[in-house]
Short mmCIF file of C-alpha atoms and ligand atoms in Angstrom, two decimals:
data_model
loop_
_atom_site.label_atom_id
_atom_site.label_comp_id
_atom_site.label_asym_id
_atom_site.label_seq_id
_atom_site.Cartn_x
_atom_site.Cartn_y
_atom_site.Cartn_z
CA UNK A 1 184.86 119.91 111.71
CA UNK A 2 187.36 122.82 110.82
CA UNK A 3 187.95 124.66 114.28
CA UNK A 4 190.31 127.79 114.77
CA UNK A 5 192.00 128.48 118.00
CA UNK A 6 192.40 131.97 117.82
CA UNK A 7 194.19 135.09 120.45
CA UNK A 8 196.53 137.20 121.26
CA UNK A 9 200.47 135.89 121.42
CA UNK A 10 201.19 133.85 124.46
CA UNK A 11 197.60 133.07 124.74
CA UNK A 12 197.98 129.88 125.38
CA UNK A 13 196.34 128.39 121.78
CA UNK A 14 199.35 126.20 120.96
CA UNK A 15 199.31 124.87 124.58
CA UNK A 16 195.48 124.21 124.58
CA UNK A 17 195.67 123.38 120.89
CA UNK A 18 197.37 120.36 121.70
CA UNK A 19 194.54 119.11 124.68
CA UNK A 20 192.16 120.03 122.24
CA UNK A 21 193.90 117.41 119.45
CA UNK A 22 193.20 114.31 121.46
CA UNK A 23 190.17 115.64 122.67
CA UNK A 24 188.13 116.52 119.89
CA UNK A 25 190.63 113.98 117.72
CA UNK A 26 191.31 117.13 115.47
CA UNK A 27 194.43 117.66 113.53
CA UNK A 28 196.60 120.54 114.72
CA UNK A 29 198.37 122.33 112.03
CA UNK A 30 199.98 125.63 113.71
CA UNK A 31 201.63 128.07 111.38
CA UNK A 32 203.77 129.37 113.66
CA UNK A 33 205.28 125.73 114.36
CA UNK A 34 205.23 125.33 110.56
CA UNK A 35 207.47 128.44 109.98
CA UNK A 36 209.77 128.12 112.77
CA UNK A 37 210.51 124.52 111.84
CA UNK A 38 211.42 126.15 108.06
CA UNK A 39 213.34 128.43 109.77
CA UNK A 40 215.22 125.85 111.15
CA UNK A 41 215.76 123.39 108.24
CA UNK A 42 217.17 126.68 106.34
CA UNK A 43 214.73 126.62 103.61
CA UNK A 44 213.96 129.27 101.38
CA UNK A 45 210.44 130.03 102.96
CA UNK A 46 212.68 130.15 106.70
CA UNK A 47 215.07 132.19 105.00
CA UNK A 48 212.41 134.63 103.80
CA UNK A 49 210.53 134.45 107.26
CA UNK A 50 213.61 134.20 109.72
CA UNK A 51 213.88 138.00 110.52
CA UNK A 52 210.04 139.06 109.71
CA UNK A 53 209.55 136.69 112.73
CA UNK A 54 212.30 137.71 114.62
CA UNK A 55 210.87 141.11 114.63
CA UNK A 56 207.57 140.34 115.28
CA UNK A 57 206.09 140.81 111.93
CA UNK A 58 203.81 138.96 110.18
CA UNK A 59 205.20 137.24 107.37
CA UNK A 60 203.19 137.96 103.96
CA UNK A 61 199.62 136.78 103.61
CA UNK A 62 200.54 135.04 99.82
CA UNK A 63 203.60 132.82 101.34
CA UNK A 64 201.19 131.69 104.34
CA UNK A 65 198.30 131.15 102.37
CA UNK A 66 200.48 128.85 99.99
CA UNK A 67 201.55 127.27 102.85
CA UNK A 68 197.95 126.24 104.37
CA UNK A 69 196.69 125.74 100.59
CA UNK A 70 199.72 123.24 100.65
CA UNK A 71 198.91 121.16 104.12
CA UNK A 72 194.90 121.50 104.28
CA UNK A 73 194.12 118.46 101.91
CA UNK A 74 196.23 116.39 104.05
CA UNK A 75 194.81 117.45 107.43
CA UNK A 76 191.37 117.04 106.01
CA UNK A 77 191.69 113.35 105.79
CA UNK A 78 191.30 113.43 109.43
CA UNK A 79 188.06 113.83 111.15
CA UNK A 80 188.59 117.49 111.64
CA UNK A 81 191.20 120.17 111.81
CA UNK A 82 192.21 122.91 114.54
CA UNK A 83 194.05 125.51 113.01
CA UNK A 84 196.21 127.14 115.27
CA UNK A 85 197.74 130.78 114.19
CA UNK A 86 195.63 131.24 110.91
CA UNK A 87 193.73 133.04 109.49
CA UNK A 88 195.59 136.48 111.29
CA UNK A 89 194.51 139.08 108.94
CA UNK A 90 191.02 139.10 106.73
CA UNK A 91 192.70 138.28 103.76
CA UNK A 92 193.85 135.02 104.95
CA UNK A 93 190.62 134.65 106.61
CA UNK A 94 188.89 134.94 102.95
CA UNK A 95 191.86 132.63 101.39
CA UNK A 96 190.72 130.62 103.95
CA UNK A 97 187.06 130.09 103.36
CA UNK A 98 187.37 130.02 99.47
CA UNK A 99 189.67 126.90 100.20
CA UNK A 100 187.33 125.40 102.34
CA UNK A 101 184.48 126.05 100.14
CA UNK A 102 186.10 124.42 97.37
CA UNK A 103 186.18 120.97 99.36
CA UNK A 104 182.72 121.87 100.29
CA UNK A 105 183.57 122.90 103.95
CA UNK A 106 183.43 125.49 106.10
CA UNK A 107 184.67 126.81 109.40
CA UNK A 108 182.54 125.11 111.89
CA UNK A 109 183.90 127.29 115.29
CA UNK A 110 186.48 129.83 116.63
CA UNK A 111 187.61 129.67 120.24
CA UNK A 112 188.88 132.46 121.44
CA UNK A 113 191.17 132.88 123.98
CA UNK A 114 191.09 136.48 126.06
CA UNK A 115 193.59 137.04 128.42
CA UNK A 116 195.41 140.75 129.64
CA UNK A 117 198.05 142.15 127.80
CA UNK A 118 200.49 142.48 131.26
CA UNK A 119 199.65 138.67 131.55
CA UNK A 120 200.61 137.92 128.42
CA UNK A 121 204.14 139.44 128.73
CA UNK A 122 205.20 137.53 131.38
CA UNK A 123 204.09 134.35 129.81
CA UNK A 124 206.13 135.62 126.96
CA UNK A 125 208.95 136.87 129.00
CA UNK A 126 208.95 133.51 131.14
CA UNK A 127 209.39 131.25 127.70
CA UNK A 128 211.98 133.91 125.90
CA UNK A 129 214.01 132.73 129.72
CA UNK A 130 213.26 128.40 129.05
CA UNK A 131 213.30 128.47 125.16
CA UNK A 132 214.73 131.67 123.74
CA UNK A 133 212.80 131.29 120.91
CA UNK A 134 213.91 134.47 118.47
CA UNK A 135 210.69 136.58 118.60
CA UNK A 136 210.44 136.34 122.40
CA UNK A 137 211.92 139.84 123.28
CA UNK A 138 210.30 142.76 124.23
CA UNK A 139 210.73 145.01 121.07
CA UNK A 140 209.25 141.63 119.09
CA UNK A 141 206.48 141.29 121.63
CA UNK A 142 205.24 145.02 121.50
CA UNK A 143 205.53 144.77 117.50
CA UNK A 144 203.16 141.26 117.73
CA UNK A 145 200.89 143.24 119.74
CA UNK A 146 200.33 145.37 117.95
CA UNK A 147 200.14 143.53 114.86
CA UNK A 148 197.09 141.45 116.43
CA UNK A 149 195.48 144.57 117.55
CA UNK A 150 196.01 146.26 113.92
CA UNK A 151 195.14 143.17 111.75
CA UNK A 152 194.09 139.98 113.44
CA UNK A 153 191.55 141.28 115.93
CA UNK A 154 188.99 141.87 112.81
CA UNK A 155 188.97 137.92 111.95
CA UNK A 156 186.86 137.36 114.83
CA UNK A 157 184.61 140.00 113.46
CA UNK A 158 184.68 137.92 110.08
CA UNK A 159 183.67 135.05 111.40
CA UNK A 160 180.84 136.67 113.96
CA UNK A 161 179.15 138.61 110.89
CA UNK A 162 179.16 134.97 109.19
CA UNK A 163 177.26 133.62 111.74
CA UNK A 164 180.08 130.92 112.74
CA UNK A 165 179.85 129.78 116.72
CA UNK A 166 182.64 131.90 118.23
CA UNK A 167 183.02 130.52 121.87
CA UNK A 168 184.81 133.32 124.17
CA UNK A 169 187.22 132.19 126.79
CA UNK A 170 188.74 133.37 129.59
CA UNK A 171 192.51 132.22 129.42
CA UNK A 172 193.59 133.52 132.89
CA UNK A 173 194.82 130.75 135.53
CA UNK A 174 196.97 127.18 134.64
CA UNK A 175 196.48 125.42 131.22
CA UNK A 176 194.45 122.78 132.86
CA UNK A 177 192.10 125.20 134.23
CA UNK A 178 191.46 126.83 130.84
CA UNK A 179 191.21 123.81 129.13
CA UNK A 180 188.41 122.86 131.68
CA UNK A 181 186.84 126.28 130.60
CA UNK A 182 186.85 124.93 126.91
CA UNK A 183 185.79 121.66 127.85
CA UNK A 184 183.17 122.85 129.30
CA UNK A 185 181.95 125.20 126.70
CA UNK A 186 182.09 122.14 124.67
CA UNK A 187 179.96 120.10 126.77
CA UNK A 188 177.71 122.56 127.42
CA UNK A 189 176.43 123.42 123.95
CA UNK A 190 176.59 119.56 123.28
CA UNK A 191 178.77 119.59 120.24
CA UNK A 192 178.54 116.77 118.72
CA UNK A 193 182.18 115.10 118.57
CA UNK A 194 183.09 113.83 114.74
CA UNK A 195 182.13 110.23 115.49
CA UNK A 196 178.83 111.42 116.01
CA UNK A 197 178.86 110.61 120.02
CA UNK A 198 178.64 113.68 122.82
CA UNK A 199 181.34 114.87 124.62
CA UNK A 200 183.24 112.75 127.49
CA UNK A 201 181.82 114.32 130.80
CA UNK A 202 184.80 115.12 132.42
CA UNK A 203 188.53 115.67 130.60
P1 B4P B 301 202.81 131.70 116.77
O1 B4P B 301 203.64 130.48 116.87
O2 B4P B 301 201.37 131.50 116.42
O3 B4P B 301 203.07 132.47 118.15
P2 B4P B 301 202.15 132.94 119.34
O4 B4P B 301 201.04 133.82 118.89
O5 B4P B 301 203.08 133.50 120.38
O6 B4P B 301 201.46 131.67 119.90
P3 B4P B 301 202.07 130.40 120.63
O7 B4P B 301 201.15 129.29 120.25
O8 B4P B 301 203.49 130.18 120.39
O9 B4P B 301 202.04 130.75 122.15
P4 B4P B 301 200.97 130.33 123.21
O10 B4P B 301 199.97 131.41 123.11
O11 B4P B 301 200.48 128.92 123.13
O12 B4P B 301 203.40 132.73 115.69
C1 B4P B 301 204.75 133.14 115.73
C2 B4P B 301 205.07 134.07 114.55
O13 B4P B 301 204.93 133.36 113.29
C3 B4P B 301 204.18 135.30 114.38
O14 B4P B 301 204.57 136.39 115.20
C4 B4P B 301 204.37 135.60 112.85
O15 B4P B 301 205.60 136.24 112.61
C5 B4P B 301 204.43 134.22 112.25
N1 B4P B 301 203.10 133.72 111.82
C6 B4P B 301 202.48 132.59 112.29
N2 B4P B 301 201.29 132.43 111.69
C7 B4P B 301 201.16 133.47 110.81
C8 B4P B 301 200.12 133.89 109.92
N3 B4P B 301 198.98 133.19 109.79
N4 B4P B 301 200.29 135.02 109.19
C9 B4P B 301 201.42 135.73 109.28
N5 B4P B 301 202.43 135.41 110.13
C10 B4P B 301 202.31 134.29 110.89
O16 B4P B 301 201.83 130.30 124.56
C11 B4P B 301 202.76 131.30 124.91
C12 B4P B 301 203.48 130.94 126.22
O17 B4P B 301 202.58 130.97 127.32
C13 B4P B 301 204.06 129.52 126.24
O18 B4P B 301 205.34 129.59 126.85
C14 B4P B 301 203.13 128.72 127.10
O19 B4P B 301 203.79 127.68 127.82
C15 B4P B 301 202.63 129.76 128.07
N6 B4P B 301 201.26 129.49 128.52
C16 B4P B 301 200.24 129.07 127.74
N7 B4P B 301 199.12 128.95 128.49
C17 B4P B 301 199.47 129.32 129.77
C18 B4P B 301 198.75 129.44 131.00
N8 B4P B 301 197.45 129.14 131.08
N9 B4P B 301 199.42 129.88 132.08
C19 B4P B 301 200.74 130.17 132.02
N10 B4P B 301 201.48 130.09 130.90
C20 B4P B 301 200.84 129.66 129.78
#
């Protein structure tokens, strides 16, 4: 099972990423968390990606493609993998299914998270206040906007026209109640989980 959790920034798809992991039993890999934790080991790749993050860019389609290319073996030992962050523009969504297709796989589902934009700059706001991460202020939150709006926004498109089960979800209200949303979904269209058994009733 290869699953994407895809939306805007401050979505919420790290934070229901990580429900979703022990749920589902899926491994997370999030390129976001990837690249900030290169950024701060003071690698070359965070070197190279420190301020194209900081601003709110997104870093270059080759170095993040390398990176997946790199990891996806590994988390494909598992019984499945969410991938959290990637594919944000076409071409990574095409790296992406050449990869897979190599191995035989494919993308099995994209959940996407929907939530308003005014929503999703307080959530923003409210973390740049707790964790100051670097690409949390309001000059790098109009820029990642826009970015999604100018280049990620079509990967849903690429996966639709595939015919790939993209479940829609409303990511208004507290994690729990969104991940009760997904649950649901999940439930309802009785995916099978990777052990071949239904989906636990309740989360
Ligand atoms: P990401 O780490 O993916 O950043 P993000 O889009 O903001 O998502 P994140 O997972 O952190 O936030 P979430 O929505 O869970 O990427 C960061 C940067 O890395 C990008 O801008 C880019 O520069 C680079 N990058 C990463 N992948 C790339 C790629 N494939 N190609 C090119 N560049 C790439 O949550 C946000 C906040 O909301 C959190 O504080 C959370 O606690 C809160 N929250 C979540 N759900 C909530 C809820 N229901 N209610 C209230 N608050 C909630």
């Amino acid at each position: 099972m290869i699953g994407i959790i895809f939306g805007p920034p401050g979505s919420g798809k790290g934070t229901q990423a990580a429900h979703l992991e022990q749920e589902l039993h899926l491994k997370h890999l999030s390129t976001g968390d990837i690249l900030r934790a290169e950024v701060a080991a003071g690698t070359p790749i965070g070197k190279r990606v420190q301020r194209i993050m900081a601003a709110g860019d997104l870093v270059p389609d080759d170095l993040i493609v390398d990176i997946v290319r790199r990891r996806l073996p590994e988390a494909e030992e598992g019984p499945g993998v969410l991938l959290d962050g990637f594919p944000r523009t076409e071409t990574q969504a095409r790296a992406l299914d050449s990869m897979l297709a190599g191995e035989g796989h494919a993308v099995t589902f994209v959940l996407a998270l929907v939530v308003p934009e005014d929503v999703l700059v307080q959530r923003i706001l409210h973390r740049a206040a707790v964790e100051g991460r670097a690409d949390d202020t309001r000059q790098a939150i109009s820029e990642r906007m826009h970015e999604y709006h100018k280049l990620t926004e079509a990967v849903l498109e690429h996966y639709r026209k595939q015919g790939v089960r993209v479940m829609v979800i409303d990511g208004v209200g507290s994690p729990e109640d969104v991940f009760e949303r997904i649950h649901a979904r999940f439930a309802a269209r009785s995916t099978p989980r990777v052990d071949g058994s239904k989906p636990r009733a309740s989360a």
